[in-house]
CSV table of C-alpha atoms in Angstrom, one decimal:
chain,number,residue,atom,x,y,z
A,1,MET,CA,65.7,163.0,85.2
A,2,LYS,CA,63.7,159.8,86.1
A,3,THR,CA,65.8,156.8,86.8
A,4,PHE,CA,63.0,154.4,85.6
A,5,LYS,CA,61.0,154.7,82.4
A,6,LYS,CA,58.3,152.4,81.0
A,7,ALA,CA,59.7,149.9,78.6
A,8,THR,CA,57.8,150.3,75.3
A,9,ASP,CA,60.3,149.5,72.6
A,10,PRO,CA,59.2,146.0,71.1
A,11,ASN,CA,62.8,145.2,70.4
A,12,ILE,CA,63.8,145.8,73.9
A,13,LEU,CA,60.9,143.9,75.3
A,14,LYS,CA,61.4,140.8,73.1
A,15,HIS,CA,61.2,137.6,75.3
A,16,VAL,CA,60.4,139.3,78.5
A,17,ASN,CA,57.8,137.2,80.4
A,18,ALA,CA,56.1,140.0,82.4
A,19,LEU,CA,56.0,142.7,79.8
A,20,ASP,CA,53.5,144.8,81.7
A,21,ASN,CA,55.9,145.1,84.7
A,22,GLY,CA,59.2,145.4,82.8
A,23,GLU,CA,61.0,148.7,83.4
A,24,ILE,CA,64.4,150.0,82.3
A,25,THR,CA,66.8,151.7,84.5
A,26,THR,CA,70.3,153.1,83.9
A,27,VAL,CA,73.1,152.0,86.2
A,28,SER,CA,76.6,153.2,86.2
A,29,LEU,CA,79.8,152.4,88.1
A,30,LYS,CA,79.7,153.9,91.6
A,31,HIS,CA,82.2,151.9,93.7
A,32,ILE,CA,84.9,149.5,93.4
A,33,PHE,CA,85.7,147.4,96.5
A,34,HIS,CA,89.0,145.4,96.9
A,35,HIS,CA,89.4,142.7,99.6
A,36,GLY,CA,92.6,141.1,100.3
A,37,SER,CA,93.0,137.3,100.8
A,38,SER,CA,95.9,135.2,102.1
A,39,LYS,CA,98.6,137.9,101.8
A,40,TYR,CA,96.7,140.9,103.1
A,41,PRO,CA,93.6,139.4,104.9
A,42,ASN,CA,92.8,142.6,106.7
A,43,LEU,CA,92.9,144.7,103.6
A,44,PHE,CA,89.4,146.0,102.7
A,45,ARG,CA,89.2,149.1,100.5
A,46,ARG,CA,86.6,151.1,98.6
A,47,LEU,CA,87.1,153.5,95.6
A,48,ASP,CA,84.2,155.9,95.0
A,49,VAL,CA,83.9,156.6,91.3
A,50,THR,CA,83.0,160.2,90.4
A,51,GLU,CA,81.4,161.2,87.1
A,52,GLU,CA,84.6,162.9,86.2
A,53,ASN,CA,87.0,160.0,86.6
A,54,LEU,CA,84.4,157.7,85.3
A,55,ARG,CA,84.5,159.6,81.9
A,56,THR,CA,88.3,159.6,82.1
A,57,GLN,CA,88.4,155.9,82.6
A,58,GLU,CA,85.9,155.4,79.7
A,59,LEU,CA,88.1,157.3,77.4
A,60,ALA,CA,91.2,155.6,78.4
A,61,SER,CA,89.8,152.0,78.2
A,62,GLY,CA,87.4,152.6,75.3
A,63,THR,CA,84.7,150.8,77.4
A,64,SER,CA,81.4,152.1,78.9
A,65,PHE,CA,80.6,151.9,82.5
A,66,ALA,CA,77.0,152.9,82.3
A,67,TYR,CA,74.2,150.5,81.1
A,68,ASP,CA,70.6,150.1,80.7
A,69,VAL,CA,68.9,147.0,82.3
A,70,MET,CA,65.5,145.7,82.6
A,71,GLY,CA,63.9,144.6,85.9
A,72,VAL,CA,60.6,142.8,86.2
A,73,ASN,CA,58.4,141.8,89.1
A,74,GLY,CA,58.7,138.2,90.1
A,75,THR,CA,58.6,135.8,93.0
A,76,GLY,CA,61.2,134.5,95.3
A,77,PHE,CA,61.4,133.5,98.9
A,78,LYS,CA,62.3,134.9,102.2
A,79,TYR,CA,63.6,133.2,105.2
A,80,GLU,CA,61.4,133.6,108.3
A,81,LYS,CA,64.5,133.9,110.6
A,82,ASP,CA,67.1,136.6,109.9
A,83,ASN,CA,69.9,134.1,110.9
A,84,ALA,CA,68.4,131.1,109.0
A,85,VAL,CA,71.5,130.6,106.8
A,86,GLU,CA,73.9,130.8,109.7
A,87,GLU,CA,71.7,128.4,111.7
A,88,PHE,CA,71.6,126.1,108.8
A,89,ARG,CA,75.2,126.0,108.2
A,90,ASN,CA,76.1,125.5,112.0
A,91,ILE,CA,73.6,122.6,112.3
A,92,SER,CA,74.9,121.0,109.0
A,93,MET,CA,78.6,121.4,110.0
A,94,ASN,CA,78.3,120.4,113.7
A,95,GLU,CA,75.5,117.9,113.7
A,96,LEU,CA,76.0,116.5,110.2
A,97,LYS,CA,72.4,116.9,109.3
A,98,SER,CA,70.2,119.3,107.3
A,99,SER,CA,68.1,121.8,109.1
A,100,LYS,CA,64.6,122.6,108.2
A,101,LEU,CA,64.3,126.0,106.7
A,102,ASP,CA,61.0,128.0,107.1
A,103,TRP,CA,60.5,130.4,104.2
A,104,ARG,CA,57.6,132.0,102.4
A,105,ASP,CA,57.0,133.3,98.8
A,106,ILE,CA,57.5,137.0,98.4
A,107,GLY,CA,57.6,139.4,95.5
A,108,LYS,CA,61.0,140.5,94.1
A,109,TRP,CA,62.4,142.9,91.6
A,110,LEU,CA,64.5,140.7,89.4
A,111,PRO,CA,66.7,141.0,86.3
A,112,ALA,CA,64.8,140.2,83.1
A,113,ILE,CA,66.9,137.3,82.1
A,114,LYS,CA,65.1,136.8,78.8
A,115,ASN,CA,65.8,140.4,77.6
A,116,TRP,CA,68.7,140.3,75.2
A,117,GLY,CA,69.8,143.9,76.0
A,118,THR,CA,69.9,143.2,79.7
A,119,LEU,CA,71.8,140.0,79.3
A,120,ILE,CA,74.3,141.6,77.1
A,121,ASN,CA,74.8,144.5,79.5
A,122,LEU,CA,75.1,142.3,82.5
A,123,ALA,CA,77.8,140.3,80.7
A,124,LYS,CA,79.5,143.7,79.8
A,125,MET,CA,79.5,144.6,83.5
A,126,THR,CA,81.4,141.3,84.2
A,127,TYR,CA,83.9,142.3,81.6
A,128,ASN,CA,84.3,145.7,83.4
A,129,ALA,CA,85.3,143.9,86.6
A,130,TYR,CA,88.6,142.8,84.9
A,131,ILE,CA,89.6,146.4,84.2
A,132,GLU,CA,91.7,148.0,87.0
A,133,MET,CA,91.1,151.7,87.8
A,134,GLY,CA,94.4,153.5,88.0
A,135,GLN,CA,93.7,155.8,91.0
A,136,GLU,CA,95.2,156.1,94.5
A,137,ASP,CA,92.3,157.6,96.5
A,138,TRP,CA,91.1,154.3,98.1
A,139,TYR,CA,89.2,154.6,101.4
A,140,ASP,CA,90.2,152.0,104.0
A,141,LEU,CA,87.3,149.9,105.4
A,142,GLY,CA,89.4,147.3,107.1
A,143,GLU,CA,91.9,147.2,109.9
A,144,GLU,CA,94.4,150.0,109.6
A,145,TYR,CA,97.9,149.2,108.6
A,146,SER,CA,100.3,150.7,105.9
A,147,THR,CA,98.7,149.2,102.8
A,148,ASN,CA,99.1,152.6,101.1
A,149,ASN,CA,102.9,152.2,101.0
A,150,THR,CA,103.0,148.4,100.7
A,151,PHE,CA,104.1,147.0,97.4
A,152,GLY,CA,101.9,144.4,95.9
A,153,TRP,CA,98.5,144.9,97.6
A,154,GLU,CA,96.8,145.0,94.2
A,155,GLU,CA,97.9,141.4,93.7
A,156,ASP,CA,95.9,140.0,96.5
A,157,GLY,CA,92.2,139.2,96.8
A,158,ILE,CA,89.0,139.9,94.9
A,159,ARG,CA,87.4,142.9,93.4
A,160,GLY,CA,83.7,143.9,93.4
A,161,TYR,CA,82.4,146.6,91.0
A,162,VAL,CA,79.2,148.2,92.1
A,163,PHE,CA,76.8,149.7,89.5
A,164,ALA,CA,73.9,151.8,90.8
A,165,SER,CA,71.0,153.8,89.6
A,166,SER,CA,70.9,157.5,90.4
A,167,ASP,CA,68.5,156.9,93.2
A,168,ASN,CA,70.3,153.7,94.5
A,169,LYS,CA,67.1,151.7,94.1
A,170,THR,CA,68.9,149.1,91.8
A,171,LEU,CA,72.5,147.9,92.6
A,172,ILE,CA,74.4,145.4,90.6
A,173,ILE,CA,77.4,143.9,92.0
A,174,SER,CA,79.9,142.4,89.5
A,175,ILE,CA,82.5,140.2,91.0
A,176,LYS,CA,85.8,139.7,89.3
A,177,GLY,CA,86.5,136.3,87.8
A,178,THR,CA,89.7,134.3,87.2
A,179,SER,CA,92.6,136.0,85.5
A,180,MET,CA,94.1,133.5,83.0
A,181,GLY,CA,96.7,133.5,80.2
A,182,PHE,CA,99.6,135.8,79.3
A,183,GLY,CA,99.5,139.3,80.8
A,184,ALA,CA,96.4,138.3,82.7
A,185,GLY,CA,97.1,140.3,85.8
A,186,PRO,CA,98.7,139.9,89.2
A,187,THR,CA,96.0,137.9,91.0
A,188,VAL,CA,96.6,134.8,88.8
A,189,PRO,CA,98.4,132.7,91.5
A,190,ARG,CA,95.7,133.2,94.1
A,191,ASP,CA,92.8,132.9,91.6
A,192,LYS,CA,94.3,129.6,90.7
A,193,GLU,CA,94.5,128.5,94.3
A,194,ASN,CA,90.9,129.3,94.9
A,195,ASP,CA,89.7,127.8,91.6
A,196,ASN,CA,91.4,124.5,92.6
A,197,LEU,CA,90.0,124.5,96.0
A,198,LEU,CA,86.4,125.2,95.0
A,199,PHE,CA,86.1,123.3,91.7
A,200,SER,CA,88.4,120.3,91.8
A,201,CYS,CA,87.4,116.9,93.4
A,202,CYS,CA,90.0,116.9,95.9
A,203,CYS,CA,92.3,120.0,96.2
A,204,ALA,CA,93.4,119.5,92.5
A,205,LYS,CA,95.0,116.2,93.1
A,206,VAL,CA,94.9,115.1,89.5
A,207,ASP,CA,98.1,112.9,89.2
A,208,ARG,CA,101.5,112.8,90.7
A,209,THR,CA,102.7,115.7,88.7
A,210,TRP,CA,100.4,118.0,90.5
A,211,THR,CA,100.9,119.7,94.0
A,212,PRO,CA,97.6,119.7,95.8
A,213,VAL,CA,96.3,122.9,97.4
A,214,CYS,CA,95.4,121.3,100.6
A,215,ASP,CA,96.4,118.1,102.6
A,216,CYS,CA,93.0,116.2,102.1
A,217,TYR,CA,94.0,113.7,99.5
A,218,LYS,CA,94.2,110.1,101.0
A,219,GLY,CA,95.4,108.2,97.9
A,220,GLY,CA,93.6,106.6,95.0
A,221,TYR,CA,90.2,108.4,94.7
A,222,SER,CA,89.8,109.0,98.5
A,223,CYS,CA,89.5,112.4,100.1
A,224,ASP,CA,89.1,113.5,103.7
A,225,LYS,CA,85.7,115.3,103.6
A,226,THR,CA,86.1,117.2,106.9
A,227,CYS,CA,89.6,118.5,105.8
A,228,LEU,CA,88.1,119.6,102.4
A,229,GLN,CA,85.2,121.5,104.1
A,230,ASP,CA,87.7,123.3,106.3
A,231,SER,CA,89.9,124.1,103.3
A,232,VAL,CA,87.3,125.9,101.3
A,233,ASP,CA,85.9,127.8,104.2
A,234,GLY,CA,89.0,129.8,105.4
A,235,GLU,CA,88.4,133.5,106.3
A,236,SER,CA,91.2,134.5,104.0
A,237,LEU,CA,89.9,132.5,101.0
A,238,TYR,CA,87.6,133.9,98.3
A,239,TYR,CA,84.2,132.7,99.7
A,240,GLY,CA,85.0,134.3,103.1
A,241,ILE,CA,86.3,137.6,101.7
A,242,THR,CA,83.5,137.9,99.1
A,243,LEU,CA,81.0,137.3,102.0
A,244,ASN,CA,82.6,140.2,103.9
A,245,LEU,CA,82.4,142.4,100.8
A,246,VAL,CA,78.9,141.7,99.9
A,247,ASN,CA,77.8,142.0,103.5
A,248,SER,CA,79.3,145.5,103.7
A,249,ILE,CA,77.3,146.6,100.5
A,250,TYR,CA,74.2,144.8,101.7
A,251,HIS,CA,74.1,146.7,105.0
A,252,GLU,CA,75.1,150.1,103.4
A,253,TYR,CA,72.2,149.8,100.9
A,254,PRO,CA,69.5,148.0,102.9
A,255,ASN,CA,66.7,149.4,100.8
A,256,SER,CA,68.1,148.6,97.4
A,257,HIS,CA,67.3,145.8,95.0
A,258,ILE,CA,70.7,144.0,94.7
A,259,TRP,CA,71.5,141.8,91.9
A,260,LEU,CA,74.8,139.8,91.5
A,261,THR,CA,76.7,139.0,88.4
A,262,GLY,CA,80.1,137.7,87.4
A,263,HIS,CA,82.0,135.7,84.9
A,264,SER,CA,83.9,132.3,85.5
A,265,LEU,CA,85.1,132.3,89.1
A,266,GLY,CA,83.3,135.6,89.7
A,267,GLY,CA,80.0,133.9,88.5
A,268,ALA,CA,80.5,131.1,90.9
A,269,LEU,CA,81.2,133.4,93.8
A,270,SER,CA,78.2,135.4,92.9
A,271,SER,CA,76.1,132.2,93.0
A,272,LEU,CA,77.5,131.4,96.4
A,273,MET,CA,76.6,134.9,97.6
A,274,GLY,CA,73.1,134.5,96.1
A,275,LEU,CA,72.6,131.3,98.1
A,276,THR,CA,73.8,133.0,101.3
A,277,TYR,CA,72.0,136.3,101.0
A,278,ASN,CA,69.0,135.1,98.8
A,279,LEU,CA,69.8,137.6,96.1
A,280,PRO,CA,69.2,137.2,92.4
A,281,VAL,CA,72.2,136.1,90.3
A,282,VAL,CA,73.0,136.1,86.6
A,283,ALA,CA,76.4,134.3,86.1
A,284,PHE,CA,78.3,133.8,82.9
A,285,GLU,CA,80.5,130.7,82.0
A,286,SER,CA,81.1,129.8,85.7
A,287,PRO,CA,82.4,126.3,86.7
A,288,GLY,CA,80.0,124.1,88.6
A,289,GLU,CA,79.7,125.6,92.1
A,290,ARG,CA,77.1,123.1,93.6
A,291,LYS,CA,79.8,121.1,95.1
A,292,ALA,CA,81.5,124.0,96.8
A,293,ALA,CA,78.0,125.1,98.0
A,294,SER,CA,77.6,121.7,99.6
A,295,LEU,CA,81.1,121.9,101.2
A,296,LEU,CA,80.2,125.3,102.6
A,297,HIS,CA,77.0,123.8,103.9
A,298,LEU,CA,74.9,126.5,102.1
A,299,PRO,CA,71.1,125.8,102.0
A,300,HIS,CA,70.1,123.5,99.1
A,301,PRO,CA,67.1,121.6,98.2
A,302,PRO,CA,65.0,120.1,99.6
A,303,ALA,CA,65.5,122.8,102.3
A,304,ILE,CA,64.8,125.5,99.7
A,305,PRO,CA,63.5,125.0,96.0
A,306,TRP,CA,65.8,125.5,93.0
A,307,ASP,CA,63.2,127.4,91.0
A,308,LYS,CA,62.8,130.0,93.7
A,309,MET,CA,66.4,130.9,94.0
A,310,ASN,CA,66.5,133.2,91.0
A,311,ILE,CA,70.1,132.0,90.2
A,312,TYR,CA,70.8,131.8,86.6
A,313,HIS,CA,73.9,130.4,84.8
A,314,PHE,CA,74.6,131.3,81.1
A,315,GLY,CA,77.1,129.3,79.2
A,316,HIS,CA,77.7,127.2,76.0
A,317,THR,CA,78.6,123.7,75.1
A,318,ALA,CA,82.1,124.6,73.6
A,319,ASP,CA,83.4,125.9,76.8
A,320,PRO,CA,85.0,123.0,78.8
A,321,ILE,CA,85.0,124.9,82.2
A,322,TYR,CA,81.3,125.7,82.1
A,323,MET,CA,80.4,122.3,80.9
A,324,GLY,CA,82.7,120.4,83.4
A,325,SER,CA,84.6,118.5,80.7
A,326,CYS,CA,87.3,117.7,83.3
A,327,ASN,CA,84.8,115.5,85.3
A,328,GLY,CA,85.4,112.9,82.7
A,329,PHE,CA,89.1,113.2,83.0
A,330,SER,CA,89.6,115.1,79.7
A,331,SER,CA,92.8,116.9,79.4
A,332,SER,CA,91.1,119.9,77.9
A,333,CYS,CA,90.9,121.7,81.4
A,334,TYR,CA,94.0,120.5,83.0
A,335,ILE,CA,96.0,123.4,81.6
A,336,GLY,CA,98.4,125.7,83.5
A,337,GLY,CA,97.8,124.3,86.8
A,338,TYR,CA,94.1,124.4,86.8
A,339,ALA,CA,91.9,121.5,87.6
A,340,MET,CA,88.3,122.5,86.9
A,341,GLU,CA,86.5,119.3,87.6
A,342,THR,CA,83.1,120.1,88.6
A,343,LYS,CA,80.1,120.5,86.4
A,344,CYS,CA,76.9,120.8,88.5
A,345,HIS,CA,75.4,124.3,88.9
A,346,ALA,CA,73.0,125.6,91.6
A,347,GLY,CA,69.8,127.2,90.4
A,348,ILE,CA,69.0,127.2,86.6
A,349,ALA,CA,71.6,126.6,83.9
A,350,CYS,CA,70.8,128.2,80.5
A,351,THR,CA,73.1,126.6,77.9
A,352,PHE,CA,73.7,127.7,74.4
A,353,ASP,CA,74.4,124.8,72.1
A,354,THR,CA,77.4,126.3,70.2
A,355,VAL,CA,78.8,123.0,69.2
A,356,SER,CA,75.7,121.9,67.3
A,357,LYS,CA,74.4,125.2,66.1
A,358,LEU,CA,77.6,127.2,65.5
A,359,LYS,CA,79.8,124.2,64.8
A,360,TRP,CA,82.4,125.3,67.3
A,361,SER,CA,84.8,122.8,68.8
A,362,VAL,CA,85.4,122.5,72.5
A,363,ASN,CA,88.3,124.9,73.4
A,364,ILE,CA,89.4,126.5,76.5
A,365,LYS,CA,89.8,129.8,74.5
A,366,ARG,CA,86.0,129.8,74.3
A,367,HIS,CA,85.7,130.5,77.9
A,368,ARG,CA,86.5,134.2,77.5
A,369,ILE,CA,83.9,136.6,78.4
A,370,GLN,CA,84.2,138.3,74.9
A,371,GLU,CA,83.1,135.1,73.2
A,372,ILE,CA,79.7,135.1,74.9
A,373,ILE,CA,79.2,138.9,74.5
A,374,ASP,CA,80.2,139.3,70.8
A,375,ASN,CA,79.8,135.8,69.3
A,376,ILE,CA,76.7,134.5,71.2
A,377,LEU,CA,74.5,137.2,72.9
A,378,LYS,CA,74.8,139.7,70.1
A,379,VAL,CA,74.0,137.2,67.3
A,380,TRP,CA,72.0,134.3,68.7
A,381,TRP,CA,68.5,135.7,68.5
A,382,ASN,CA,69.0,136.9,65.0
A,383,LEU,CA,70.3,133.5,63.8
A,384,PHE,CA,68.0,131.0,65.6
A,385,LYS,CA,65.0,133.0,67.2
A,386,LEU,CA,65.4,130.7,70.2
A,387,PHE,CA,66.3,131.2,73.8
A,388,PRO,CA,68.8,128.7,75.2
A,389,ASP,CA,67.7,125.6,76.9
A,390,CYS,CA,67.3,126.3,80.7
A,391,LYS,CA,67.1,123.6,83.3
A,392,ASN,CA,68.1,122.8,86.8
A,393,ASP,CA,70.8,120.3,87.3
A,394,ASP,CA,69.2,118.4,90.2
A,395,GLU,CA,70.2,115.1,88.9
A,396,CYS,CA,73.7,116.0,88.1
A,397,GLU,CA,76.7,114.4,90.0
A,398,ASP,CA,80.1,115.7,90.5
A,399,CYS,CA,83.3,113.6,91.1
A,400,GLY,CA,81.4,110.3,91.0
A,401,LEU,CA,84.7,108.3,91.2
A,402,TRP,CA,85.7,109.7,94.4
A,403,GLU,CA,85.0,108.5,98.0
A,404,TYR,CA,84.6,111.2,100.7
A,405,ILE,CA,85.7,109.9,104.1
A,406,GLU,CA,83.9,111.6,107.0
């Protein structure tokens, strides 16, 4: 059976720019990667999902793990040097200046972001990343030690769900986001630590009732910038372990078109990986990750252009985490030990105005992935016949009250 078929259904094709080039492929869950962080930094495992256990999991969870997505021919850029990003980071960190990046336009196979069915299915893949597979036949990719008999390894680190077409030409990596709320899962403490490192202004030092997650706070609105940069770039923190995870997939499937997606923290990590590997990204309701990208010294304009990145963020105005309401010191996000203060996104932000059009009030409960799937993506076009407003945040500023001391 062919993996690709010509997209001819007008309902499927609605709002796709390159209609003649749009093709649909079916992807299904193929691997789950689990990488440990601070508790088990050497833990790196892969679960290969067979068709039989996939069907079993679908029946048990009531959730599908196979989806149709549309790809389109588009443009992006390619670095002239294979080690361009590594070189850029080294010069930026060690010489405190931006390097010139040599790049050229190239053709790319990209997710059709204006195709509603594709958007909905990518969002569903981000939901899948929160579902744990109850199996024991994990293959160890990292350093060997007795994780099989160690209690609690599931509580540590991040998960990446890999969806692939039957010919492996298209791979979609869905990175798990933050587990929040009652019964949310065992990774909550480390999710919270990484959220507060990546998306607060200075290690989540909000007031004297908070315990910061690093020692960079200098009093008032002063923060040690070098300390902060070192704090977000640890090998056992989420950027470092996601880098290792994506690098493994990237080199295992060198001839595949790889897309990244994720919700919340998973969307932000997907974007950071997109900046690192120059891969297309569709993120949902992620906090502003541009400050984290700057602290990690990832390439950014003017070294590369925003419109060539193919990084797209989808969110809505009633979600305080996506909108960065805490940047204005609203109490709406300082809940349960989370300080989600940043609001500026890399790439393009496509924002559904749910406050004006759906009369929603701003509420942290609106941050759930089910909200954007069931109550926005599935109904928006029928209600308004409009695609959300999309723009880059190049004039956006995070943490304007803070002074960062070199």
